[in-house]
Amino acid sequence: MKPAEIRIEVAPELALFVPHAHRTGATPLATDGVSTLGHVVESLGVPLTEVGALVVDGHEVRVSHVPADGESVAVRPVRRPQQVPGAPLRFLLDVHLGTLARRLRLLGVDAAYESTDLGDPALATLSAAERRVMLSRDRGLLRRRELWAGAYIYSTRPDEQLRDVLARFAPDLHPWTRCTACNGLLEPATKEEVADRLEGGTQRSYDVFAQCGSCGRAYWKGAHHEQLEAIVREALRTRGG
């Protein structure tokens, strides 16, 4: 096929991914006449996980569409809340998002997280095997074809990251039901059942406990509970819960 020149307009929400020359309005872009539109968009720097629709001359097309000379292309962001069909909504976070993983778990959201760097191929494979949405700031990881689904984390601040994930995916929230350390489910526990994991002051000061059914970690309303309560309140307010 002959080379083609198209005009491409990237939504403002996606502008941070593309070179400055393509950040405002419709701009010309030379293509090889063979590559799919999905490949063209990725070559500009936009992960397909962030693309909600590709519109050519007013009609939505698949990523497999091969753009022809003179076509006008609009790259739109994902619609919110984003639907992830085919599996319960659960997440996998890369090694750089530990704080976000713990906050999602605090809210009762199923959030798997590896504290060691498994590498992109292993993470993508795990995402597919367990049908988890991969959350990452690594664009290369989000471009891997093995991924079940993925989402770019736009901010480096954990509070903003959490708000963005809640707004984008609208997960059901069940605060205080998951272990923030391992993602296991919490169960009520008596003081006697967790006594071997408590210091003397804690045993004297608290009477209500829970423990993780997976790793056995004990939980109670300790010194940081008020800070955690604030995170939960803000999340429920954001979600309208």
C-alpha positions as MATLAB code, in Angstrom:
seq = 'MKPAEIRIEVAPELALFVPHAHRTGATPLATDGVSTLGHVVESLGVPLTEVGALVVDGHEVRVSHVPADGESVAVRPVRRPQQVPGAPLRFLLDVHLGTLARRLRLLGVDAAYESTDLGDPALATLSAAERRVMLSRDRGLLRRRELWAGAYIYSTRPDEQLRDVLARFAPDLHPWTRCTACNGLLEPATKEEVADRLEGGTQRSYDVFAQCGSCGRAYWKGAHHEQLEAIVREALRTRGG';
ca = [
       0.000    0.000    0.000;
       1.060    3.572   -0.643;
       2.039    5.865    2.228;
      -0.808    8.036    3.504;
      -1.199   11.300    5.335;
      -4.004   11.569    7.830;
      -5.133   14.269   10.196;
      -5.268   13.145   13.799;
      -6.767   14.860   16.829;
      -5.940   13.524   20.274;
      -8.330   14.307   23.125;
      -6.966   16.811   25.678;
      -7.056   14.110   28.367;
      -4.489   12.128   26.352;
      -2.282   15.032   25.309;
       0.436   14.237   27.851;
       1.276   11.057   25.930;
       1.975   12.634   22.536;
       4.665   14.995   21.190;
       3.905   18.711   21.543;
       3.211   19.022   17.817;
       0.137   16.786   18.184;
      -1.275   18.158   21.440;
      -3.618   20.814   20.068;
      -6.289   20.276   17.440;
      -6.093   18.133   14.303;
      -2.538   17.790   13.000;
      -1.086   16.018    9.952;
       0.579   12.640   10.425;
       2.311   10.509    7.795;
       1.613    6.762    7.938;
       3.030    3.868    5.964;
      -0.330    2.810    4.531;
       0.034   -0.658    6.092;
      -0.019   -0.209    9.858;
      -3.288   -0.411   11.759;
      -4.741    2.643   13.434;
      -4.067    1.025   16.789;
      -0.378    0.774   15.937;
      -0.345    4.377   14.673;
      -1.883    5.651   17.919;
       0.556    3.632   20.026;
       3.477    4.921   17.958;
       2.417    8.432   18.961;
       2.790    7.359   22.596;
      -0.819    6.705   23.615;
      -1.400    3.313   25.323;
      -4.522    1.690   23.905;
      -5.682    1.090   27.480;
      -6.407    4.848   27.554;
      -8.355    4.969   24.283;
     -12.127    4.807   24.491;
     -12.937    5.181   20.810;
     -11.246    5.782   17.467;
     -13.402    7.853   15.145;
     -12.578    8.150   11.437;
     -14.493   10.749    9.414;
     -17.274   10.662   11.983;
     -17.563    6.872   12.265;
     -16.143    4.715   15.039;
     -13.685    2.076   13.821;
     -11.713   -0.797   15.316;
      -8.044   -0.590   16.194;
      -7.442   -2.934   13.235;
      -8.570   -0.248   10.767;
      -5.814    0.758    8.326;
      -6.033    4.526    7.797;
      -6.224    5.757    4.216;
      -4.844    8.956    2.763;
      -6.875   12.030    3.728;
      -8.811   10.476    6.605;
      -9.494   12.484    9.743;
      -9.025   10.583   12.995;
     -10.204   11.498   16.491;
      -8.691    9.649   19.460;
     -11.063    9.784   22.403;
     -10.434    8.852   26.066;
     -12.152    5.984   27.877;
     -15.672    6.656   29.095;
     -16.091    6.851   32.853;
     -17.019    4.808   34.727;
     -15.203    2.291   32.561;
     -16.806   -1.127   32.223;
     -14.517   -4.171   32.286;
     -16.665   -7.085   31.097;
     -15.976  -10.763   31.553;
     -14.640  -10.945   35.120;
     -15.172   -9.504   38.607;
     -13.487   -6.117   38.872;
     -10.113   -6.643   40.513;
      -6.703   -5.099   40.085;
      -3.006   -5.882   39.807;
      -0.545   -3.112   40.688;
       3.113   -2.912   39.781;
       5.956   -2.532   42.268;
       5.800    1.292   42.250;
       2.188    1.526   43.470;
       2.382   -0.045   46.911;
       0.647    2.822   48.726;
      -2.234    2.807   46.230;
      -2.562   -0.976   46.639;
      -2.813   -0.655   50.424;
      -5.439    2.083   50.160;
      -7.539    0.062   47.733;
      -7.348   -2.902   50.117;
      -8.347   -0.633   52.999;
     -11.518    0.063   51.013;
     -12.156   -3.639   50.454;
     -11.113   -3.605   46.778;
      -9.349   -6.735   45.497;
      -5.880   -5.355   44.701;
      -3.002   -7.757   44.108;
       0.464   -6.272   44.411;
       3.988   -7.637   44.150;
       6.567   -5.912   46.366;
       9.356   -7.191   44.125;
       9.727   -6.315   40.458;
       8.554   -9.377   38.523;
       9.232   -7.755   35.156;
       6.750   -6.685   32.513;
       6.227  -10.104   30.845;
       5.395  -11.808   34.157;
       3.046   -9.019   35.254;
       1.212   -9.035   31.933;
       0.869  -12.821   32.073;
      -0.445  -12.649   35.655;
      -2.961   -9.989   34.643;
      -4.296  -12.317   31.942;
      -4.223  -15.470   34.068;
      -6.177  -13.878   36.931;
      -8.188  -11.453   34.759;
      -7.036   -8.420   36.687;
      -6.852   -4.821   35.486;
      -3.168   -3.858   35.416;
      -2.545   -0.462   37.050;
       0.785    1.118   36.184;
       2.654    4.253   35.171;
       4.780    2.141   32.816;
       3.544    2.732   29.272;
       5.596   -0.150   27.929;
       3.899   -2.570   30.313;
       0.462   -1.291   29.294;
       1.287   -1.953   25.638;
       1.899   -5.671   26.171;
      -0.576   -7.799   24.257;
      -0.899  -10.384   27.038;
      -2.694   -7.954   29.353;
      -6.263   -8.754   30.321;
      -6.961   -5.036   30.764;
      -4.987   -2.065   31.972;
      -5.038    1.547   33.057;
      -2.409    4.241   33.275;
      -2.016    5.931   36.667;
      -1.651    9.596   35.833;
      -0.536   11.054   39.160;
       2.430   10.336   41.415;
       0.421   11.305   44.531;
      -1.380    8.408   46.282;
      -4.459   10.486   47.193;
      -4.906   11.597   43.579;
      -4.188    8.090   42.322;
      -6.931    6.676   44.523;
      -9.479    9.289   43.437;
      -8.671    8.583   39.790;
      -9.087    4.805   40.118;
     -12.369    5.207   41.999;
     -13.699    7.667   39.408;
     -12.571    5.581   36.448;
     -13.754    2.140   37.551;
     -16.340    2.848   40.302;
     -15.521   -0.348   42.236;
     -17.792   -1.519   45.040;
     -16.316   -0.458   48.367;
     -16.331   -2.615   51.505;
     -13.987   -0.830   53.945;
     -12.150   -2.738   56.650;
     -12.678   -6.152   55.040;
      -9.250   -6.829   53.490;
      -5.737   -7.195   54.808;
      -3.684   -4.210   53.686;
      -0.551   -6.375   53.802;
      -1.569   -9.358   51.659;
      -5.058   -8.649   50.222;
      -6.637  -11.526   52.171;
     -10.075  -11.239   53.774;
     -10.412  -10.186   57.400;
     -12.323  -12.175   60.003;
     -13.461  -11.120   63.515;
     -11.086  -12.347   66.212;
     -11.049  -12.467   69.977;
      -8.230  -10.975   72.009;
      -7.175  -14.478   72.999;
      -6.876  -15.574   69.374;
      -4.428  -12.781   68.511;
      -2.735  -12.394   71.901;
       0.596  -13.730   70.656;
       0.776  -10.859   68.138;
       0.006   -8.052   70.587;
       2.211   -5.957   72.836;
       1.178   -5.458   76.436;
      -0.173   -1.937   75.927;
      -2.333   -3.034   73.022;
      -3.766   -5.931   75.022;
      -4.767   -3.563   77.824;
      -6.177   -0.800   75.597;
      -8.197   -2.617   72.927;
     -10.896   -5.266   72.899;
     -12.079   -5.441   69.254;
      -9.827   -7.266   66.820;
      -9.771   -8.838   63.369;
      -7.271  -11.106   61.695;
      -6.412  -11.957   58.130;
      -7.611  -15.378   57.051;
      -4.632  -15.693   54.719;
      -1.549  -14.365   56.546;
      -2.865  -14.194   60.122;
      -2.010  -10.530   60.660;
      -3.974   -8.952   63.531;
      -5.873   -5.644   63.233;
      -7.327   -3.209   65.777;
      -8.176    0.492   65.970;
      -4.686    1.694   66.784;
      -2.834    4.997   66.629;
      -3.267    5.458   62.880;
      -6.970    4.580   62.783;
      -8.142    8.202   62.570;
      -5.957    8.805   59.502;
      -7.296    5.645   57.863;
     -10.859    6.655   58.721;
     -10.296    9.933   56.871;
      -9.198    8.048   53.752;
     -12.287    5.826   53.963;
     -14.654    8.772   54.484;
     -13.212   10.644   51.506;
     -13.455    7.554   49.289;
     -17.082    6.920   50.256;
     -17.894   10.563   49.646;
     -16.224   10.420   46.231;
     -18.153    7.280   45.324;
     -21.403    8.615   46.751;
     -21.481    5.812   49.330;
];
